[in-house]
XYZ file of C-alpha atoms in Angstrom:
484
model
C -105.102 -44.124 -25.963
C -105.672 -39.742 -26.012
C -102.650 -39.859 -23.188
C -100.616 -41.303 -25.556
C -102.261 -38.625 -28.619
C -101.452 -35.815 -26.148
C -98.100 -36.751 -25.149
C -97.015 -37.095 -29.088
C -98.072 -33.793 -29.695
C -96.857 -32.063 -27.158
C -93.040 -34.464 -28.425
C -93.632 -32.975 -31.662
C -94.701 -28.969 -29.984
C -91.301 -29.930 -28.283
C -89.344 -30.288 -31.689
C -90.738 -27.309 -33.636
C -88.979 -25.414 -30.955
C -86.271 -26.525 -30.922
C -86.452 -26.757 -34.884
C -86.820 -22.731 -34.452
C -84.399 -22.376 -32.075
C -82.119 -24.006 -34.446
C -82.632 -22.506 -36.857
C -81.768 -19.002 -34.424
C -78.778 -20.870 -33.329
C -80.100 -20.805 -29.725
C -78.641 -23.854 -29.400
C -78.538 -24.209 -26.053
C -82.598 -24.071 -25.847
C -82.941 -26.305 -28.866
C -81.633 -28.882 -26.746
C -83.549 -28.403 -24.003
C -86.569 -29.197 -26.485
C -85.420 -32.169 -28.022
C -84.498 -33.177 -24.531
C -88.315 -32.695 -23.704
C -89.255 -33.698 -26.581
C -87.045 -37.737 -26.535
C -87.714 -37.545 -22.595
C -92.346 -37.045 -24.452
C -91.626 -39.915 -27.225
C -88.945 -42.715 -27.269
C -90.098 -44.208 -30.455
C -88.426 -41.285 -32.772
C -85.330 -40.762 -33.035
C -85.110 -37.482 -34.821
C -84.758 -35.748 -31.451
C -81.361 -37.446 -31.030
C -80.152 -37.240 -34.323
C -81.094 -32.547 -34.217
C -80.133 -32.475 -30.541
C -76.803 -34.401 -31.894
C -77.632 -31.473 -34.799
C -76.893 -29.051 -32.067
C -73.935 -30.435 -29.710
C -71.761 -30.382 -33.304
C -72.124 -26.390 -33.795
C -71.563 -26.382 -29.946
C -68.684 -28.373 -30.337
C -69.453 -30.616 -27.951
C -68.693 -33.761 -30.480
C -68.690 -35.770 -28.081
C -72.260 -35.920 -26.751
C -72.922 -35.317 -30.630
C -71.308 -39.120 -30.805
C -73.282 -40.258 -27.778
C -76.478 -39.267 -29.731
C -75.843 -40.845 -32.853
C -75.345 -43.701 -31.219
C -77.834 -44.221 -29.712
C -79.299 -42.746 -32.518
C -79.110 -45.403 -34.635
C -78.815 -48.135 -31.948
C -82.291 -47.637 -30.954
C -83.805 -46.893 -34.985
C -81.944 -50.883 -35.809
C -84.278 -51.559 -32.913
C -87.473 -49.846 -34.401
C -87.072 -50.505 -37.538
C -86.197 -46.705 -38.455
C -85.855 -45.027 -41.960
C -82.603 -46.254 -43.605
C -82.166 -42.153 -44.249
C -82.639 -40.933 -40.164
C -79.992 -44.025 -39.399
C -77.587 -42.577 -42.802
C -78.333 -39.120 -41.130
C -76.988 -41.062 -37.094
C -73.903 -42.223 -39.061
C -72.947 -39.585 -40.812
C -73.104 -36.980 -38.249
C -71.723 -39.065 -36.206
C -68.433 -38.990 -38.725
C -68.437 -35.067 -38.675
C -67.884 -34.510 -34.863
C -65.054 -38.390 -35.149
C -63.066 -35.387 -38.160
C -63.564 -32.503 -35.369
C -61.944 -35.135 -32.864
C -59.087 -36.844 -34.537
C -55.702 -35.537 -33.427
C -53.307 -38.297 -36.293
C -53.874 -40.368 -38.400
C -55.454 -43.848 -36.543
C -58.476 -41.231 -35.464
C -59.952 -40.761 -38.543
C -60.318 -44.812 -39.332
C -63.784 -44.406 -36.645
C -64.558 -41.384 -38.906
C -64.483 -43.089 -42.310
C -66.166 -46.382 -40.838
C -69.119 -44.122 -39.659
C -69.481 -43.240 -43.673
C -68.777 -46.696 -45.539
C -72.000 -47.863 -42.518
C -73.775 -44.208 -43.644
C -73.179 -45.118 -47.490
C -74.520 -48.482 -47.001
C -77.289 -47.079 -44.693
C -78.143 -44.480 -47.646
C -76.071 -43.415 -50.629
C -75.762 -39.561 -50.399
C -73.611 -37.711 -52.870
C -72.002 -35.388 -49.640
C -71.876 -38.443 -47.782
C -69.993 -39.609 -50.876
C -67.432 -36.506 -50.933
C -67.048 -36.699 -47.266
C -65.642 -39.861 -47.560
C -62.873 -38.658 -49.980
C -61.964 -36.127 -47.899
C -61.172 -38.202 -44.940
C -59.455 -40.792 -46.962
C -57.730 -37.857 -49.268
C -56.449 -36.517 -45.178
C -56.267 -40.063 -43.698
C -52.774 -39.891 -45.780
C -51.855 -36.855 -46.283
C -52.053 -37.368 -42.379
C -49.907 -40.121 -42.425
C -46.930 -39.420 -44.682
C -46.695 -36.241 -42.846
C -46.856 -38.756 -39.492
C -44.222 -41.266 -41.058
C -41.726 -37.736 -42.126
C -42.618 -36.319 -38.560
C -41.361 -39.367 -36.761
C -38.304 -40.315 -38.942
C -37.384 -36.981 -37.384
C -38.147 -37.342 -34.339
C -36.345 -40.494 -33.979
C -32.679 -39.128 -35.136
C -33.623 -36.147 -32.164
C -34.031 -39.391 -29.892
C -31.446 -41.554 -30.722
C -29.309 -38.117 -30.967
C -30.604 -37.020 -27.489
C -29.497 -40.789 -26.425
C -26.523 -39.629 -27.706
C -25.564 -36.762 -26.146
C -27.339 -38.434 -22.722
C -24.121 -40.579 -22.251
C -21.822 -38.080 -23.155
C -23.484 -36.429 -20.031
C -23.793 -33.270 -22.302
C -27.735 -32.804 -20.598
C -28.063 -29.251 -21.826
C -28.410 -30.792 -25.375
C -29.568 -33.719 -25.194
C -32.847 -31.453 -23.879
C -33.117 -29.715 -26.430
C -32.432 -32.987 -28.930
C -35.536 -34.248 -26.354
C -37.681 -31.405 -26.952
C -37.280 -31.718 -30.776
C -38.634 -35.535 -30.462
C -41.376 -34.264 -28.880
C -42.691 -31.489 -31.219
C -42.469 -33.756 -34.552
C -44.396 -36.866 -32.361
C -45.684 -35.329 -29.056
C -47.093 -39.130 -28.594
C -43.563 -41.074 -27.541
C -43.818 -41.557 -23.566
C -39.332 -42.374 -23.647
C -38.715 -39.149 -24.788
C -41.462 -37.451 -21.949
C -39.092 -40.505 -19.751
C -35.572 -39.156 -21.112
C -36.373 -36.300 -21.255
C -37.365 -35.870 -17.491
C -34.256 -37.254 -16.726
C -31.910 -34.788 -18.095
C -33.711 -32.120 -16.029
C -33.508 -33.852 -12.955
C -30.322 -34.276 -13.718
C -30.016 -30.637 -14.391
C -31.852 -29.682 -11.292
C -35.160 -28.522 -12.856
C -37.079 -30.482 -10.983
C -40.814 -29.167 -11.502
C -40.636 -29.920 -15.384
C -39.236 -33.385 -14.389
C -42.348 -33.865 -12.304
C -44.023 -32.820 -15.428
C -43.025 -34.593 -17.821
C -42.264 -37.645 -15.574
C -46.406 -37.186 -15.309
C -47.005 -36.352 -19.129
C -44.591 -39.881 -19.732
C -47.490 -41.831 -17.123
C -50.250 -40.651 -18.458
C -48.898 -41.217 -22.982
C -48.578 -45.257 -21.281
C -50.018 -46.192 -17.349
C -48.090 -49.381 -18.519
C -44.007 -47.669 -19.412
C -42.946 -48.655 -15.903
C -39.678 -45.675 -16.347
C -42.571 -43.164 -16.392
C -43.097 -43.791 -12.823
C -39.915 -44.052 -11.358
C -38.875 -40.898 -12.713
C -41.982 -38.891 -10.680
C -41.087 -41.090 -7.736
C -37.440 -39.816 -7.796
C -38.515 -36.069 -8.137
C -40.778 -35.955 -5.716
C -38.190 -37.737 -3.606
C -35.563 -35.090 -4.346
C -38.537 -32.518 -3.896
C -38.645 -34.183 -0.335
C -41.957 -35.333 -1.305
C -41.880 -39.089 0.210
C -45.200 -39.579 1.034
C -46.810 -39.127 -2.727
C -42.857 -40.347 -3.695
C -44.276 -43.603 -2.018
C -47.760 -43.315 -3.502
C -46.591 -43.194 -6.851
C -44.026 -46.375 -6.046
C -46.995 -48.312 -5.367
C -48.482 -47.338 -8.322
C -45.647 -48.962 -10.602
C -46.262 -52.239 -8.907
C -49.016 -52.595 -11.721
C -46.600 -52.460 -13.938
C -44.475 -54.601 -12.671
C -44.907 -56.527 -8.902
C -41.238 -57.664 -8.902
C -39.208 -54.419 -10.158
C -36.363 -54.452 -7.911
C -35.999 -50.711 -8.900
C -39.844 -50.152 -7.128
C -39.450 -51.848 -3.975
C -35.626 -50.602 -3.393
C -37.691 -47.425 -4.029
C -40.101 -48.094 -1.340
C -38.112 -48.632 1.106
C -35.878 -45.609 0.396
C -39.700 -43.027 1.116
C -40.478 -45.487 3.769
C -37.117 -45.232 5.682
C -36.755 -40.587 4.983
C -40.541 -41.078 6.510
C -39.594 -42.768 9.102
C -36.775 -40.684 10.198
C -38.675 -37.390 10.242
C -41.008 -38.929 12.316
C -37.880 -39.725 14.401
C -37.535 -43.526 14.156
C -35.307 -45.621 13.880
C -35.237 -46.473 10.676
C -34.521 -50.068 9.440
C -34.815 -50.591 5.811
C -34.611 -53.842 5.864
C -37.975 -54.530 7.065
C -40.445 -52.785 4.512
C -43.233 -53.955 6.331
C -42.319 -52.735 10.524
C -40.690 -49.086 8.767
C -44.532 -48.461 6.127
C -46.793 -50.563 8.776
C -45.699 -46.707 10.663
C -46.942 -44.485 7.611
C -50.048 -46.418 6.577
C -52.563 -46.067 9.681
C -55.814 -47.221 8.057
C -54.658 -50.773 6.151
C -51.156 -53.124 6.305
C -48.485 -52.871 4.322
C -48.574 -56.192 3.219
C -52.466 -56.544 2.254
C -52.443 -53.019 0.439
C -49.554 -54.717 -1.585
C -50.938 -58.368 -1.980
C -54.484 -56.325 -3.228
C -51.853 -53.959 -5.763
C -50.039 -57.391 -7.388
C -53.682 -58.987 -7.450
C -54.748 -55.594 -9.323
C -52.160 -55.943 -11.618
C -52.525 -60.183 -12.336
C -56.172 -59.595 -13.368
C -55.475 -56.042 -15.189
C -53.184 -59.200 -16.809
C -55.611 -62.063 -17.440
C -58.424 -59.516 -18.088
C -55.875 -57.859 -21.620
C -55.968 -59.141 -25.172
C -52.804 -62.372 -26.024
C -52.553 -59.930 -28.692
C -52.329 -56.610 -25.853
C -49.573 -58.571 -23.850
C -47.587 -59.441 -26.169
C -47.534 -55.387 -27.736
C -46.841 -54.212 -24.089
C -44.680 -56.951 -23.504
C -42.559 -56.567 -25.957
C -42.203 -52.357 -26.140
C -41.419 -53.047 -22.384
C -38.149 -55.673 -23.513
C -37.402 -52.955 -26.219
C -37.131 -50.470 -23.669
C -35.982 -51.937 -20.541
C -32.885 -52.958 -23.374
C -32.628 -49.761 -24.990
C -32.784 -47.893 -20.933
C -30.804 -51.174 -19.287
C -27.422 -50.085 -22.002
C -28.035 -46.737 -21.704
C -27.179 -47.474 -17.233
C -24.781 -49.615 -18.247
C -22.614 -47.126 -20.316
C -22.853 -44.765 -17.858
C -21.810 -46.680 -14.654
C -19.055 -47.913 -17.314
C -17.918 -44.484 -17.760
C -18.635 -42.912 -14.112
C -16.932 -46.172 -12.540
C -13.712 -45.496 -15.311
C -13.744 -41.657 -14.049
C -14.267 -42.825 -10.252
C -11.035 -44.982 -10.094
C -9.113 -42.455 -12.357
C -10.033 -39.773 -9.753
C -8.914 -42.289 -6.873
C -5.338 -42.932 -8.711
C -4.912 -39.305 -9.165
C -5.230 -38.352 -5.379
C -3.534 -41.736 -3.765
C -0.509 -40.054 -5.999
C -0.751 -37.374 -4.541
C -1.781 -38.392 -1.130
C 1.682 -40.183 -2.178
C 4.010 -38.180 -2.773
C 2.545 -35.574 0.321
C 4.324 -38.830 2.107
C 7.269 -38.088 0.382
C 7.151 -35.046 1.981
C 5.966 -34.854 4.511
C 8.399 -37.968 5.675
C 11.647 -35.601 3.878
C 10.187 -32.833 6.154
C 10.425 -34.679 9.326
C 13.596 -36.268 8.813
C 14.908 -33.124 8.116
C 13.625 -31.771 11.245
C 14.828 -34.992 13.040
C 18.399 -33.998 12.045
C 17.983 -30.576 12.768
C 16.749 -31.578 16.614
C 19.514 -34.007 16.836
C 21.581 -30.689 15.944
C 20.550 -28.253 18.722
C 20.677 -32.578 21.001
C 24.097 -32.662 20.423
C 24.807 -28.681 20.797
C 22.788 -28.396 24.249
C 24.848 -31.424 25.223
C 28.596 -29.248 24.109
C 26.715 -26.864 26.110
C 26.029 -27.767 29.570
C 29.741 -30.007 29.189
C 31.364 -26.469 29.132
C 29.840 -24.990 32.173
C 30.587 -27.842 34.225
C 34.119 -27.702 33.327
C 34.074 -24.054 33.621
C 32.571 -24.069 37.183
C 35.008 -27.227 37.746
C 37.784 -24.811 36.791
C 35.957 -22.406 39.113
C 36.560 -24.350 41.838
C 40.094 -25.608 41.573
C 41.007 -22.029 40.331
C 43.301 -20.629 43.748
C 42.151 -16.743 44.089
C 46.172 -16.196 43.957
C 46.695 -17.534 41.113
C 47.980 -14.966 37.867
C 48.390 -14.814 34.452
C 45.961 -13.084 31.662
C 42.740 -12.589 31.720
C 42.192 -13.825 28.476
C 44.268 -16.772 28.332
C 44.311 -18.517 25.205
C 45.379 -21.369 25.923
C 42.342 -21.775 28.063
C 39.589 -20.275 26.426
C 36.947 -23.645 25.636
C 36.764 -24.049 21.612
C 32.727 -23.871 21.994
C 33.132 -20.185 23.386
C 35.104 -18.547 20.509
C 32.666 -18.070 17.116
C 33.335 -19.489 14.460
C 33.687 -16.817 12.199
C 35.221 -13.528 14.259
C 37.661 -16.309 16.618
C 36.631 -14.495 19.517
C 34.468 -15.050 22.495
C 31.508 -14.477 21.509
C 29.092 -12.160 23.780
C 25.891 -12.739 21.696
C 25.247 -16.959 21.072
C 23.276 -17.798 18.169
C 22.131 -21.349 17.085
C 21.948 -21.396 13.224
C 19.860 -23.287 11.313
C 23.109 -25.949 10.360
C 23.398 -26.507 14.240
C 26.673 -24.890 14.855
C 26.540 -21.348 17.423
C 28.122 -18.519 16.153
C 28.038 -14.606 17.592
C 24.800 -12.922 16.739
C 26.502 -9.902 14.566
C 28.694 -11.603 12.732
C 26.317 -14.528 11.492
C 23.745 -12.000 10.421
C 26.634 -10.422 8.795
C 26.756 -13.045 6.720
C 23.760 -13.359 6.177
C 23.442 -9.657 5.056
C 26.869 -10.678 1.920
C 23.889 -13.333 0.668
C 25.350 -16.255 1.329
C 23.125 -19.374 2.124
C 25.341 -21.218 3.431
C 26.516 -22.514 6.672
C 30.371 -21.489 7.479
C 30.709 -24.735 9.367
C 29.949 -27.426 6.400
C 29.321 -25.131 3.090
C 26.319 -26.678 2.566
C 22.831 -25.057 2.343
C 20.611 -23.873 4.901
C 17.269 -24.542 5.033
C 17.116 -21.179 6.575
C 18.259 -18.008 8.099
C 16.161 -17.788 11.033
C 18.534 -17.909 13.904
C 18.161 -18.698 17.787
C 19.447 -17.353 21.456
C 22.026 -19.964 22.737
C 20.557 -18.859 26.941
C 22.681 -21.633 27.743
C 26.236 -21.157 26.351
C 26.016 -17.727 26.895
C 25.508 -18.217 30.753
C 28.202 -20.574 30.544
C 30.348 -17.856 28.754
C 29.550 -14.581 30.786
C 30.299 -16.826 34.146
C 33.434 -17.884 32.410
C 34.737 -14.711 32.424
C 33.325 -13.626 35.688
C 35.705 -16.225 37.361
C 38.366 -15.193 34.931
C 38.246 -11.641 36.295
C 38.128 -13.242 39.780
C 41.168 -14.627 39.346
C 43.174 -12.007 37.347
């Protein structure tokens, strides 16, 4: 009995010391005194309400709410004074109002104030309740207007995204986020824009924020894993895809991502890539657990989470997921259709260019063939002339007399078509005929680009020395001199 009285007295001294420190704004010291006092006398809930007041001034709002809840629970068990309970509930409401970030967050604070008034009426509490309800209405109206603006910018961003104008789409998604920073879809869309623009760190940041806002949003995990994959963080991408299985264990996108990550990880380790066998590939990555067991465990966890959730939440999540999936499916189909049309158009253009090039090559080949035939014909004529000269030289008599350059005995192919004289420097032109070099060059210098023989345009003015014919002419001339 005396021990209890001593503990009560010691607790009272701790309360007085705590109150004194509180008045002097030594809040940490006050908290310490109230904590020791609560341990000495657990039946006195004023220690909890006083410590909650100190936490409130220290901006430790969650600790304040915790102490107030404990004080209310314990006070009702001990049938404490209703005024103490009302004070705890009012103090809890003050902390909740400080934590409120949107209109929905005002509901717990308003409920706490209503409970406080039910325990013990106070004009201050009534005024605080009226102010809270008025503030909630103002915030609801502002949020409604912001939501309309956010929806407008998000829709505009989606339109620009479909046109592949990712820079402007990003700007509109940013405007939507400023108006409503709690929509995971906008962060997901902006993350994809960052990916297309090559700004992978920003894309990763948006994907992580998307997951933070809605851990059940599959698209957030897909975006994050895609960024990690592009940054060559294959192990991290693999882990993200596995986390995504909790949202949808049957997602083909997730399973395909797992295969790709496993294939690249296995390739970097020097192994043979077998993407059609996911378990064998990933078996080399995870040395501690078998992949089948790991995936099965994640699927069981996902099923357990679904069972624990209420039917109403499941319906809401499923409805939102289906709406997002339908929207994303429409956007993806539209984008794929445009990409397919662009690809087919590009392929058609390339085919036309190849066809034109084929015609040009065929024409060049035909011309080259004709030119080769002319050269071959000229060579054949030259060889025949050379053989004829040699035959004449063999049959000619050394004592024969006559003119050295008897015009009737000059072979026609020794004569230049332009000068009508025996050639000294025969050259083959583009038309396949042989001319005296100086005369055919003079022909070109006059500006003529046609054949002296056929009057058809020449493809070029390059000349090829006809060495064989020149040798035949020289040999023929020597024989004429001998015969003379």
